[in-house]
PDB file of C-alpha atoms in Angstrom:
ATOM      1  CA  UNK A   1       0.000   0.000   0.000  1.00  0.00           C
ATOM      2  CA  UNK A   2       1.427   3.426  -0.993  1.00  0.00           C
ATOM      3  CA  UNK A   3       1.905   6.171   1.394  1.00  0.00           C
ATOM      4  CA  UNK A   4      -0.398   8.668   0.053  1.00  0.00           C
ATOM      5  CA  UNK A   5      -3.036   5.419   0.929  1.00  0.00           C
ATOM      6  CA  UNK A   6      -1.891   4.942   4.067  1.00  0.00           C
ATOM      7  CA  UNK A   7      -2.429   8.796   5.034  1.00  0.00           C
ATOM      8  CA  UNK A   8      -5.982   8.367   3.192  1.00  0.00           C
ATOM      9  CA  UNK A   9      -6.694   6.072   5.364  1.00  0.00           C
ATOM     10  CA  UNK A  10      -5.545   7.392   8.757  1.00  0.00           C
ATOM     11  CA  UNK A  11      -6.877  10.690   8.061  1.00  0.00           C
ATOM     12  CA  UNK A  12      -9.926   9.465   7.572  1.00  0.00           C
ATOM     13  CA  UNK A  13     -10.073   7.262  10.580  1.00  0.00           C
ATOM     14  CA  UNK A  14      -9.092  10.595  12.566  1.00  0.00           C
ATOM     15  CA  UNK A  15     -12.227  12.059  10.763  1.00  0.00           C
ATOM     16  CA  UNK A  16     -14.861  10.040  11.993  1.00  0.00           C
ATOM     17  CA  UNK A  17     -13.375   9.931  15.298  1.00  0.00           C
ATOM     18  CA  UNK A  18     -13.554  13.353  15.636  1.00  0.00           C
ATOM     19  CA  UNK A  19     -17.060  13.199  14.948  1.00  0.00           C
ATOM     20  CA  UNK A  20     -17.993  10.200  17.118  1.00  0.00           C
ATOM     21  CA  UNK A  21     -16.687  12.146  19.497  1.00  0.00           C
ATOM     22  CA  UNK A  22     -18.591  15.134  19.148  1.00  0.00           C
ATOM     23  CA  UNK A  23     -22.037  13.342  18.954  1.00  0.00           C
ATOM     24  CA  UNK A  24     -20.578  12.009  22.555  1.00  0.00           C
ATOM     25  CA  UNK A  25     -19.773  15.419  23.642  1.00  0.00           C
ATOM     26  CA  UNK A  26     -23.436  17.101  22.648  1.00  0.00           C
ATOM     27  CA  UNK A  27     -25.034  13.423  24.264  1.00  0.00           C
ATOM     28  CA  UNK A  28     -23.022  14.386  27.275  1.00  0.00           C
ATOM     29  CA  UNK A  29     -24.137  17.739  27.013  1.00  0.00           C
ATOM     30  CA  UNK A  30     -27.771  16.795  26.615  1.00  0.00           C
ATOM     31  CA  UNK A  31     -27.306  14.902  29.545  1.00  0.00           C
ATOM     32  CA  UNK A  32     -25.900  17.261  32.388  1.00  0.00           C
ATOM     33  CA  UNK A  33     -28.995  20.068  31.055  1.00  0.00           C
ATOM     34  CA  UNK A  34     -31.273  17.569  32.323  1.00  0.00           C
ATOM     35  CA  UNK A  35     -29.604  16.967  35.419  1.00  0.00           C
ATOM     36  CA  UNK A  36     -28.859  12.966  34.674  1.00  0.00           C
ATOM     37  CA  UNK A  37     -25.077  13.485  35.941  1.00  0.00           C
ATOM     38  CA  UNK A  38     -24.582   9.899  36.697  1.00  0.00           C
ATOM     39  CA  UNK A  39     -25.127   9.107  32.930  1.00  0.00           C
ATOM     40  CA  UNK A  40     -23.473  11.447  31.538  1.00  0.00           C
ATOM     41  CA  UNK A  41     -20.281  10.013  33.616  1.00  0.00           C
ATOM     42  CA  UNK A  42     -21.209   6.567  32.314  1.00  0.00           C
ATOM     43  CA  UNK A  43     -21.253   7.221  28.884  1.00  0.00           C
ATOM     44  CA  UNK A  44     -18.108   9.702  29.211  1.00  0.00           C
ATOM     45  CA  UNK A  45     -16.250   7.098  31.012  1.00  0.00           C
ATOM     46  CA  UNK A  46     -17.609   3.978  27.992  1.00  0.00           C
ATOM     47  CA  UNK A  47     -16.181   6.998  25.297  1.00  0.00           C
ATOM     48  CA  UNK A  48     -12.815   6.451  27.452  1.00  0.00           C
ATOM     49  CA  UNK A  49     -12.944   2.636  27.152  1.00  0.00           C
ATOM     50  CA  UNK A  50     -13.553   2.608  24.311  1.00  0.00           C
ATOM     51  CA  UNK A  51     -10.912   5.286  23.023  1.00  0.00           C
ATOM     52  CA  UNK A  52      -7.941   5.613  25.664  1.00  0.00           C
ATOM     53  CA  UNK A  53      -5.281   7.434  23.049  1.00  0.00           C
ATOM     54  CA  UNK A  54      -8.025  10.223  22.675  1.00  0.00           C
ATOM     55  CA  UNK A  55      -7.748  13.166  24.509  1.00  0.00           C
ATOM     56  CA  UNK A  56     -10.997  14.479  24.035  1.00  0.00           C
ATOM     57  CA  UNK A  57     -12.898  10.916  26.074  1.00  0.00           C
ATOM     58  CA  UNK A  58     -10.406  11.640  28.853  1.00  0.00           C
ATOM     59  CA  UNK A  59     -11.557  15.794  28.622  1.00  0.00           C
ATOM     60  CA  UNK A  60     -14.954  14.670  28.713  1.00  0.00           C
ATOM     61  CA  UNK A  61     -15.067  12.565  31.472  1.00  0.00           C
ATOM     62  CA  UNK A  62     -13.500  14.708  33.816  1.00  0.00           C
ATOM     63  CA  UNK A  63     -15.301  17.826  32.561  1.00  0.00           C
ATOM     64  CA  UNK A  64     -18.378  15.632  33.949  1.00  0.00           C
ATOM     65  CA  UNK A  65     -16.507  14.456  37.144  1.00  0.00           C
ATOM     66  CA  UNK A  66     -15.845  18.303  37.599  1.00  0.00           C
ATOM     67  CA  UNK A  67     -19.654  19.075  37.236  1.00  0.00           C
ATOM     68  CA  UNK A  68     -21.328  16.793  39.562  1.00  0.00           C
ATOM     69  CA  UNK A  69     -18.518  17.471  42.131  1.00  0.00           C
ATOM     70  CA  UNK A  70     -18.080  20.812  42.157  1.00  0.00           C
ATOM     71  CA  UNK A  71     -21.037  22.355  40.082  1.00  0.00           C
ATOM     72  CA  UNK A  72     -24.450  20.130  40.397  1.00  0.00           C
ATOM     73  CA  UNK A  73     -24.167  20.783  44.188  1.00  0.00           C
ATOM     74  CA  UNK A  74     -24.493  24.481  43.341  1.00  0.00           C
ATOM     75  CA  UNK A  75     -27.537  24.321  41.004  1.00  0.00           C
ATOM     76  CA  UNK A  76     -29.606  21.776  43.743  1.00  0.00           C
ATOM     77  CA  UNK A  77     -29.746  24.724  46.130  1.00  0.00           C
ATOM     78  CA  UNK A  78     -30.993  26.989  43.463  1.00  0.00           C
ATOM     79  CA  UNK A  79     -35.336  27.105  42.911  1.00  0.00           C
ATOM     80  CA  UNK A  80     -35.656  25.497  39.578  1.00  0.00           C
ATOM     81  CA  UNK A  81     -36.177  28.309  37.321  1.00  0.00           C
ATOM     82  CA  UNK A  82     -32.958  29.812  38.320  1.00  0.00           C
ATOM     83  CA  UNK A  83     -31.515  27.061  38.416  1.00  0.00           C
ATOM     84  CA  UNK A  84     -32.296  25.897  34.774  1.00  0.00           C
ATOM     85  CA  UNK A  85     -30.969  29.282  33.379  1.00  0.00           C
ATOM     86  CA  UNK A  86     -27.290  28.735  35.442  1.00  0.00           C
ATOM     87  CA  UNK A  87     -27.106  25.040  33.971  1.00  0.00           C
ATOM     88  CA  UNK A  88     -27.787  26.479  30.646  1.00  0.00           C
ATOM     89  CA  UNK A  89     -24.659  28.912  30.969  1.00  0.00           C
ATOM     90  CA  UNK A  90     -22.607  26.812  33.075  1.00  0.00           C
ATOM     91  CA  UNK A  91     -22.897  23.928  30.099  1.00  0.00           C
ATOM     92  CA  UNK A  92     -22.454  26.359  27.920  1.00  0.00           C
ATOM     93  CA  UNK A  93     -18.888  27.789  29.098  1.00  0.00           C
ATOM     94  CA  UNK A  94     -17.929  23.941  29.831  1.00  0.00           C
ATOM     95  CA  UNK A  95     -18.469  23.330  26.322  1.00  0.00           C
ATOM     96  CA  UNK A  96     -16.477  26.113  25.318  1.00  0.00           C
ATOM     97  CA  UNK A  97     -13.965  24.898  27.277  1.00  0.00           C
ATOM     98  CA  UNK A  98     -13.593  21.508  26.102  1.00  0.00           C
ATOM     99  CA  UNK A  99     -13.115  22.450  22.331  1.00  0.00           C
ATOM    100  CA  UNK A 100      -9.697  24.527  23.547  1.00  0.00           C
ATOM    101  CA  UNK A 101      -8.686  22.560  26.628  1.00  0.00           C
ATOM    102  CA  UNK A 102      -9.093  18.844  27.280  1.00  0.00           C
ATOM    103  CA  UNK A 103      -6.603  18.917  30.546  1.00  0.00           C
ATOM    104  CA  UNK A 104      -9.328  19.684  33.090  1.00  0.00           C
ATOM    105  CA  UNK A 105      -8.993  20.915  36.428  1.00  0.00           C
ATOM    106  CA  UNK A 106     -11.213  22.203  38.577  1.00  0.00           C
ATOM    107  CA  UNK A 107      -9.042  25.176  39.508  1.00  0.00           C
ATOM    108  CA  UNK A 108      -9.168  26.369  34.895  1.00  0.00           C
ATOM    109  CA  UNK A 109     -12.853  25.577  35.252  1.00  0.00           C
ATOM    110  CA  UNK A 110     -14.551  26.959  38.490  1.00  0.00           C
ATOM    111  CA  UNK A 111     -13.288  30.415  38.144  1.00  0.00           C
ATOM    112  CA  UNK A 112     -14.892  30.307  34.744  1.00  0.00           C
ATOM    113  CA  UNK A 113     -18.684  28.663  35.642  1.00  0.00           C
ATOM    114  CA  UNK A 114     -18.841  29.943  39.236  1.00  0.00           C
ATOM    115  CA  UNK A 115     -19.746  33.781  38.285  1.00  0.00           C
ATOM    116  CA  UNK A 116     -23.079  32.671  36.073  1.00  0.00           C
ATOM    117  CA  UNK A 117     -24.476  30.088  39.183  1.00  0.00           C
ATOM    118  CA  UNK A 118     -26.477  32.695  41.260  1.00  0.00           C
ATOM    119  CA  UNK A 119     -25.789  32.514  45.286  1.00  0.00           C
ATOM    120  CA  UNK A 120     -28.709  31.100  46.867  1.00  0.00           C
ATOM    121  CA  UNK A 121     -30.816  32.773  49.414  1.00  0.00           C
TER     122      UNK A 121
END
């Protein structure tokens, strides 16, 4: 096989990779506005099984380790409506943040969601 087929080949393998893993990220996304953290984690984490090398399964599942330790607490205290609108923006930024950064930590991402979750009362 020549190496212009070869490259084809792996560039198109990194093609539909790419967009597996975007249909994962807006599932996951889906997911965590509806508040069914634990599923989102589950199918984050079969993404990572199922693709170790890529960097984007291991950005998603901690981006959703990150939420329901450190964000979902935030938005339970909150009444509903308000707390419907801060998901929307919180998922929002997180999703922002995942198509430049994949090496989460909750110290990049917190200082970034925290000012759209209102305080409760």
């Amino acid at each position: 096989m020549s190496r212009w087929k070869q490259y084809r080949i792996r560039k198109q393998q990194k093609r539909k990779l790419k967009k597996k893993s975007y249909r994962v990220e807006a599932r996951i996304a889906e997911l965590l506005s509806v508040g069914e953290v634990e599923r989102a984690l589950e199918l984050a984490q079969e993404f990572l099984v199922k693709h170790p090398t890529n960097v984007r399964a291991w950005g998603y599942r901690r981006g959703v380790e990150i939420w329901k330790e450190h964000i979902e607490p935030k938005l339970a205290r909150l009444p509903q409506d308000k707390a419907t609108v801060a998901r929307a923006d919180a998922l929002k930024i997180l999703r922002g943040i995942w198509k430049v950064d994949h090496r989460l930590t909750p110290e990049k991402v917190l200082p970034k969601i925290e000012p759209v979750i209102p305080v409760s009362d």
